[in-house]
Amino acid sequence: LGREALEWFVDGFNASIVAFGQTGTGKTYSLYGSGGHSSLCESDEQGLVLRIFAELFNRIEQMSTPGWKVGLSCWELRHNEIVDLIKGQPSKHGEMAESKGPIESEYTLVEVRSLEDVCAMLAYSHEFS
């Protein structure tokens, strides 16, 4: 699970990992591992998100193609409202709007350059979760 999203991303497409389900069904465990949000990078049992990012950064390091940029956005659906977990507030419209160029979003997109950056942003976004 997740390898297909990683392959799409490496091939130049946007990729997302989404967990959906009822409370208590294991979404957080699947995404973040046994440490949950609190100890993301320190857990021996890392979840899907960190394993995918670790492999992505490993592949980028091995490639000879310069110019890779990796962005991270964090949001959740809360009571039928989409909340940007980096801004810490609900989206105005709760949906992405298409422009004449690439799809633009109201959601914060942060450039991450390492697994440590990912861990820091996920820990920060958890404050608003």
Short mmCIF file of N, CA and C in Angstrom, two decimals:
data_model
loop_
_atom_site.label_atom_id
_atom_site.label_comp_id
_atom_site.label_asym_id
_atom_site.label_seq_id
_atom_site.Cartn_x
_atom_site.Cartn_y
_atom_site.Cartn_z
N LEU A 1 0.85 -1.18 0.00
CA LEU A 1 0.00 0.00 0.00
C LEU A 1 0.89 1.24 0.00
N GLY A 2 0.63 2.18 -0.85
CA GLY A 2 1.39 3.42 -0.91
C GLY A 2 2.46 3.43 -1.99
N ARG A 3 2.91 2.26 -2.42
CA ARG A 3 3.95 2.21 -3.46
C ARG A 3 3.46 2.82 -4.76
N GLU A 4 2.20 2.59 -5.08
CA GLU A 4 1.65 3.13 -6.31
C GLU A 4 1.65 4.66 -6.28
N ALA A 5 1.28 5.24 -5.16
CA ALA A 5 1.31 6.71 -5.03
C ALA A 5 2.74 7.22 -5.17
N LEU A 6 3.69 6.50 -4.58
CA LEU A 6 5.09 6.89 -4.69
C LEU A 6 5.55 6.83 -6.14
N GLU A 7 5.18 5.77 -6.86
CA GLU A 7 5.58 5.64 -8.27
C GLU A 7 4.99 6.77 -9.11
N TRP A 8 3.74 7.12 -8.86
CA TRP A 8 3.11 8.22 -9.59
C TRP A 8 3.88 9.51 -9.33
N PHE A 9 4.22 9.76 -8.07
CA PHE A 9 4.92 10.98 -7.73
C PHE A 9 6.29 11.04 -8.40
N VAL A 10 7.03 9.94 -8.35
CA VAL A 10 8.36 9.90 -8.97
C VAL A 10 8.25 10.09 -10.48
N ASP A 11 7.13 9.67 -11.07
CA ASP A 11 6.92 9.85 -12.50
C ASP A 11 6.46 11.26 -12.86
N GLY A 12 6.32 12.14 -11.85
CA GLY A 12 6.00 13.53 -12.12
C GLY A 12 4.56 13.94 -11.89
N PHE A 13 3.77 13.08 -11.31
CA PHE A 13 2.37 13.40 -11.03
C PHE A 13 2.21 13.76 -9.56
N ASN A 14 1.14 14.50 -9.23
CA ASN A 14 0.81 14.74 -7.83
C ASN A 14 0.29 13.44 -7.24
N ALA A 15 0.53 13.24 -5.97
CA ALA A 15 0.07 12.03 -5.30
C ALA A 15 -0.42 12.39 -3.91
N SER A 16 -1.45 11.69 -3.47
CA SER A 16 -2.02 11.93 -2.14
C SER A 16 -2.26 10.61 -1.45
N ILE A 17 -2.15 10.65 -0.13
CA ILE A 17 -2.51 9.50 0.70
C ILE A 17 -3.67 9.97 1.57
N VAL A 18 -4.78 9.28 1.50
CA VAL A 18 -5.98 9.67 2.23
C VAL A 18 -6.46 8.49 3.06
N ALA A 19 -6.76 8.74 4.31
CA ALA A 19 -7.36 7.71 5.17
C ALA A 19 -8.78 8.16 5.50
N PHE A 20 -9.70 7.25 5.35
CA PHE A 20 -11.11 7.58 5.56
C PHE A 20 -11.75 6.47 6.36
N GLY A 21 -12.55 6.82 7.34
CA GLY A 21 -13.26 5.80 8.11
C GLY A 21 -13.76 6.34 9.43
N GLN A 22 -14.44 5.47 10.13
CA GLN A 22 -15.01 5.84 11.42
C GLN A 22 -13.93 6.01 12.48
N THR A 23 -14.29 6.72 13.53
CA THR A 23 -13.40 6.90 14.67
C THR A 23 -13.00 5.53 15.23
N GLY A 24 -11.71 5.38 15.52
CA GLY A 24 -11.23 4.16 16.16
C GLY A 24 -10.94 3.00 15.23
N THR A 25 -10.89 3.25 13.92
CA THR A 25 -10.69 2.14 12.97
C THR A 25 -9.23 1.97 12.55
N GLY A 26 -8.31 2.79 13.08
CA GLY A 26 -6.90 2.60 12.80
C GLY A 26 -6.30 3.52 11.76
N LYS A 27 -6.97 4.61 11.42
CA LYS A 27 -6.44 5.54 10.42
C LYS A 27 -5.13 6.15 10.88
N THR A 28 -5.08 6.66 12.08
CA THR A 28 -3.87 7.30 12.60
C THR A 28 -2.74 6.28 12.69
N TYR A 29 -3.03 5.10 13.18
CA TYR A 29 -2.01 4.05 13.28
C TYR A 29 -1.46 3.71 11.90
N SER A 30 -2.33 3.56 10.93
CA SER A 30 -1.89 3.20 9.58
C SER A 30 -1.03 4.30 8.96
N LEU A 31 -1.41 5.54 9.16
CA LEU A 31 -0.67 6.64 8.56
C LEU A 31 0.61 6.98 9.31
N TYR A 32 0.57 6.94 10.64
CA TYR A 32 1.69 7.46 11.42
C TYR A 32 2.42 6.42 12.26
N GLY A 33 1.89 5.22 12.40
CA GLY A 33 2.56 4.18 13.16
C GLY A 33 2.18 4.15 14.62
N SER A 34 2.92 3.35 15.37
CA SER A 34 2.56 3.13 16.77
C SER A 34 2.75 4.35 17.65
N GLY A 35 3.63 5.27 17.25
CA GLY A 35 3.85 6.48 18.05
C GLY A 35 2.79 7.55 17.80
N GLY A 36 1.95 7.34 16.80
CA GLY A 36 0.98 8.37 16.44
C GLY A 36 1.69 9.64 16.05
N HIS A 37 1.08 10.77 16.30
CA HIS A 37 1.70 12.05 15.95
C HIS A 37 2.82 12.44 16.91
N SER A 38 2.76 11.94 18.14
CA SER A 38 3.64 12.44 19.19
C SER A 38 5.11 12.11 18.98
N SER A 39 5.42 10.94 18.45
CA SER A 39 6.83 10.56 18.28
C SER A 39 7.05 9.97 16.90
N LEU A 40 6.67 10.72 15.89
CA LEU A 40 6.69 10.24 14.51
C LEU A 40 8.01 9.62 14.08
N CYS A 41 9.08 10.34 14.24
CA CYS A 41 10.38 9.87 13.72
C CYS A 41 11.11 8.96 14.68
N GLU A 42 10.65 8.89 15.91
CA GLU A 42 11.35 8.07 16.89
C GLU A 42 10.80 6.66 16.99
N SER A 43 9.65 6.42 16.42
CA SER A 43 9.01 5.11 16.54
C SER A 43 9.69 4.07 15.66
N ASP A 44 9.81 2.86 16.19
CA ASP A 44 10.34 1.75 15.39
C ASP A 44 9.31 1.27 14.37
N GLU A 45 8.06 1.57 14.63
CA GLU A 45 6.98 1.15 13.74
C GLU A 45 6.38 2.38 13.06
N GLN A 46 7.12 2.91 12.09
CA GLN A 46 6.64 4.09 11.38
C GLN A 46 5.47 3.72 10.48
N GLY A 47 4.56 4.65 10.32
CA GLY A 47 3.40 4.43 9.49
C GLY A 47 3.69 4.66 8.01
N LEU A 48 2.66 4.56 7.24
CA LEU A 48 2.74 4.66 5.79
C LEU A 48 3.34 5.99 5.32
N VAL A 49 2.95 7.09 5.91
CA VAL A 49 3.39 8.41 5.46
C VAL A 49 4.91 8.54 5.55
N LEU A 50 5.48 8.22 6.68
CA LEU A 50 6.92 8.38 6.84
C LEU A 50 7.70 7.38 6.00
N ARG A 51 7.19 6.17 5.84
CA ARG A 51 7.89 5.20 5.00
C ARG A 51 7.91 5.65 3.55
N ILE A 52 6.82 6.24 3.08
CA ILE A 52 6.76 6.73 1.70
C ILE A 52 7.71 7.92 1.53
N PHE A 53 7.69 8.86 2.46
CA PHE A 53 8.60 10.00 2.35
C PHE A 53 10.06 9.56 2.43
N ALA A 54 10.38 8.61 3.30
CA ALA A 54 11.76 8.12 3.41
C ALA A 54 12.21 7.53 2.08
N GLU A 55 11.36 6.73 1.46
CA GLU A 55 11.71 6.13 0.16
C GLU A 55 11.80 7.20 -0.92
N LEU A 56 10.92 8.18 -0.88
CA LEU A 56 10.95 9.26 -1.86
C LEU A 56 12.27 10.03 -1.78
N PHE A 57 12.65 10.44 -0.57
CA PHE A 57 13.91 11.18 -0.43
C PHE A 57 15.11 10.32 -0.80
N ASN A 58 15.05 9.03 -0.52
CA ASN A 58 16.11 8.11 -0.92
C ASN A 58 16.23 8.07 -2.45
N ARG A 59 15.12 7.98 -3.13
CA ARG A 59 15.14 7.95 -4.60
C ARG A 59 15.63 9.26 -5.19
N ILE A 60 15.19 10.37 -4.63
CA ILE A 60 15.63 11.68 -5.13
C ILE A 60 17.14 11.81 -4.98
N GLU A 61 17.66 11.35 -3.87
CA GLU A 61 19.10 11.40 -3.62
C GLU A 61 19.87 10.58 -4.66
N GLN A 62 19.29 9.47 -5.11
CA GLN A 62 19.95 8.59 -6.07
C GLN A 62 19.82 9.07 -7.51
N MET A 63 18.86 9.96 -7.78
CA MET A 63 18.64 10.44 -9.14
C MET A 63 19.67 11.51 -9.51
N SER A 64 19.93 11.60 -10.78
CA SER A 64 20.87 12.62 -11.25
C SER A 64 20.13 13.86 -11.76
N THR A 65 18.81 13.84 -11.70
CA THR A 65 18.00 14.96 -12.19
C THR A 65 17.85 16.01 -11.08
N PRO A 66 18.40 17.22 -11.29
CA PRO A 66 18.26 18.26 -10.27
C PRO A 66 16.88 18.91 -10.32
N GLY A 67 16.57 19.69 -9.32
CA GLY A 67 15.37 20.51 -9.34
C GLY A 67 14.14 19.89 -8.71
N TRP A 68 14.27 18.80 -8.01
CA TRP A 68 13.11 18.19 -7.36
C TRP A 68 12.65 19.06 -6.21
N LYS A 69 11.35 19.27 -6.12
CA LYS A 69 10.75 19.96 -4.98
C LYS A 69 9.62 19.08 -4.45
N VAL A 70 9.59 18.91 -3.16
CA VAL A 70 8.56 18.09 -2.53
C VAL A 70 7.75 18.99 -1.61
N GLY A 71 6.44 18.96 -1.77
CA GLY A 71 5.55 19.77 -0.94
C GLY A 71 4.67 18.89 -0.08
N LEU A 72 4.28 19.42 1.05
CA LEU A 72 3.43 18.71 1.99
C LEU A 72 2.28 19.63 2.39
N SER A 73 1.08 19.13 2.31
CA SER A 73 -0.08 19.83 2.86
C SER A 73 -0.79 18.86 3.78
N CYS A 74 -1.39 19.38 4.81
CA CYS A 74 -2.11 18.54 5.78
C CYS A 74 -3.49 19.14 6.01
N TRP A 75 -4.49 18.32 5.84
CA TRP A 75 -5.85 18.79 6.07
C TRP A 75 -6.69 17.63 6.56
N GLU A 76 -7.80 17.95 7.16
CA GLU A 76 -8.72 16.91 7.59
C GLU A 76 -10.15 17.40 7.39
N LEU A 77 -11.02 16.45 7.22
CA LEU A 77 -12.45 16.73 7.12
C LEU A 77 -13.01 16.60 8.53
N ARG A 78 -13.55 17.70 9.03
CA ARG A 78 -14.07 17.71 10.39
C ARG A 78 -15.49 18.27 10.37
N HIS A 79 -16.44 17.41 10.66
CA HIS A 79 -17.85 17.81 10.67
C HIS A 79 -18.24 18.50 9.36
N ASN A 80 -17.92 17.85 8.25
CA ASN A 80 -18.22 18.34 6.91
C ASN A 80 -17.53 19.65 6.55
N GLU A 81 -16.46 19.98 7.24
CA GLU A 81 -15.69 21.17 6.93
C GLU A 81 -14.22 20.76 6.79
N ILE A 82 -13.58 21.24 5.73
CA ILE A 82 -12.18 20.91 5.52
C ILE A 82 -11.33 21.90 6.29
N VAL A 83 -10.42 21.38 7.12
CA VAL A 83 -9.56 22.21 7.95
C VAL A 83 -8.12 22.06 7.48
N ASP A 84 -7.48 23.18 7.17
CA ASP A 84 -6.07 23.21 6.81
C ASP A 84 -5.29 23.11 8.12
N LEU A 85 -4.60 22.00 8.33
CA LEU A 85 -3.93 21.77 9.60
C LEU A 85 -2.61 22.52 9.74
N ILE A 86 -2.14 23.12 8.66
CA ILE A 86 -0.93 23.93 8.77
C ILE A 86 -1.32 25.37 9.14
N LYS A 87 -2.40 25.87 8.54
CA LYS A 87 -2.91 27.19 8.92
C LYS A 87 -3.64 27.12 10.25
N GLY A 88 -4.26 25.96 10.50
CA GLY A 88 -5.02 25.80 11.72
C GLY A 88 -6.40 26.39 11.66
N GLN A 89 -6.95 26.50 10.43
CA GLN A 89 -8.28 27.07 10.30
C GLN A 89 -9.02 26.45 9.13
N PRO A 90 -10.35 26.52 9.17
CA PRO A 90 -11.13 25.97 8.06
C PRO A 90 -10.87 26.71 6.76
N SER A 91 -10.99 26.00 5.66
CA SER A 91 -10.88 26.58 4.34
C SER A 91 -12.11 27.44 4.09
N LYS A 92 -11.96 28.50 3.29
CA LYS A 92 -13.11 29.36 2.97
C LYS A 92 -14.19 28.59 2.22
N HIS A 93 -13.78 27.84 1.20
CA HIS A 93 -14.75 27.16 0.36
C HIS A 93 -14.74 25.65 0.56
N GLY A 94 -13.68 25.13 1.15
CA GLY A 94 -13.61 23.70 1.40
C GLY A 94 -13.41 22.87 0.15
N GLU A 95 -12.94 23.50 -0.92
CA GLU A 95 -12.71 22.74 -2.15
C GLU A 95 -11.62 23.40 -2.97
N MET A 96 -11.05 22.63 -3.88
CA MET A 96 -10.02 23.19 -4.75
C MET A 96 -10.67 23.84 -5.94
N ALA A 97 -10.13 24.96 -6.37
CA ALA A 97 -10.68 25.68 -7.51
C ALA A 97 -9.71 25.60 -8.68
N GLU A 98 -10.24 25.37 -9.86
CA GLU A 98 -9.39 25.26 -11.05
C GLU A 98 -9.20 26.65 -11.67
N SER A 99 -7.97 26.95 -12.03
CA SER A 99 -7.67 28.22 -12.69
C SER A 99 -7.31 27.93 -14.14
N LYS A 100 -6.85 28.95 -14.86
CA LYS A 100 -6.45 28.75 -16.25
C LYS A 100 -5.19 27.89 -16.34
N GLY A 101 -4.36 27.93 -15.32
CA GLY A 101 -3.13 27.13 -15.30
C GLY A 101 -3.34 25.89 -14.46
N PRO A 102 -2.33 25.54 -13.68
CA PRO A 102 -2.46 24.37 -12.81
C PRO A 102 -3.54 24.58 -11.76
N ILE A 103 -3.99 23.54 -11.16
CA ILE A 103 -5.00 23.65 -10.12
C ILE A 103 -4.39 24.36 -8.93
N GLU A 104 -5.08 25.38 -8.45
CA GLU A 104 -4.63 26.11 -7.29
C GLU A 104 -5.47 25.70 -6.10
N SER A 105 -4.92 25.81 -4.95
CA SER A 105 -5.60 25.37 -3.76
C SER A 105 -5.52 26.42 -2.68
N GLU A 106 -6.50 26.44 -1.82
CA GLU A 106 -6.47 27.32 -0.67
C GLU A 106 -5.62 26.72 0.44
N TYR A 107 -5.23 25.49 0.30
CA TYR A 107 -4.53 24.80 1.36
C TYR A 107 -3.04 25.13 1.33
N THR A 108 -2.47 25.25 2.49
CA THR A 108 -1.06 25.57 2.62
C THR A 108 -0.22 24.41 2.10
N LEU A 109 0.76 24.72 1.28
CA LEU A 109 1.70 23.74 0.76
C LEU A 109 3.09 24.17 1.20
N VAL A 110 3.76 23.32 1.96
CA VAL A 110 5.07 23.64 2.52
C VAL A 110 6.12 22.76 1.85
N GLU A 111 7.21 23.37 1.41
CA GLU A 111 8.29 22.58 0.84
C GLU A 111 9.02 21.85 1.95
N VAL A 112 9.24 20.55 1.75
CA VAL A 112 9.99 19.73 2.70
C VAL A 112 11.20 19.16 1.96
N ARG A 113 12.35 19.20 2.61
CA ARG A 113 13.59 18.76 1.96
C ARG A 113 14.20 17.53 2.61
N SER A 114 13.60 17.08 3.69
CA SER A 114 14.15 15.91 4.38
C SER A 114 13.04 15.25 5.20
N LEU A 115 13.33 14.06 5.67
CA LEU A 115 12.37 13.36 6.53
C LEU A 115 12.17 14.13 7.84
N GLU A 116 13.21 14.80 8.30
CA GLU A 116 13.09 15.60 9.51
C GLU A 116 12.12 16.76 9.30
N ASP A 117 12.16 17.39 8.11
CA ASP A 117 11.19 18.44 7.79
C ASP A 117 9.77 17.89 7.82
N VAL A 118 9.59 16.72 7.25
CA VAL A 118 8.26 16.09 7.22
C VAL A 118 7.77 15.85 8.65
N CYS A 119 8.64 15.29 9.48
CA CYS A 119 8.27 15.02 10.88
C CYS A 119 7.87 16.30 11.60
N ALA A 120 8.65 17.35 11.39
CA ALA A 120 8.37 18.63 12.05
C ALA A 120 7.02 19.19 11.61
N MET A 121 6.74 19.14 10.31
CA MET A 121 5.46 19.68 9.81
C MET A 121 4.28 18.83 10.28
N LEU A 122 4.44 17.52 10.30
CA LEU A 122 3.35 16.67 10.76
C LEU A 122 3.10 16.88 12.25
N ALA A 123 4.15 17.03 13.02
CA ALA A 123 3.99 17.30 14.45
C ALA A 123 3.28 18.65 14.66
N TYR A 124 3.70 19.66 13.88
CA TYR A 124 3.07 20.98 13.96
C TYR A 124 1.59 20.90 13.57
N SER A 125 1.31 20.21 12.48
CA SER A 125 -0.09 20.13 12.02
C SER A 125 -0.97 19.39 13.01
N HIS A 126 -0.37 18.47 13.77
CA HIS A 126 -1.16 17.72 14.76
C HIS A 126 -1.72 18.63 15.85
N GLU A 127 -1.07 19.76 16.08
CA GLU A 127 -1.57 20.71 17.08
C GLU A 127 -2.99 21.19 16.74
N PHE A 128 -3.33 21.17 15.45
CA PHE A 128 -4.63 21.65 15.01
C PHE A 128 -5.60 20.52 14.68
N SER A 129 -5.16 19.30 14.87
CA SER A 129 -5.97 18.13 14.54
C SER A 129 -6.91 17.77 15.66
#
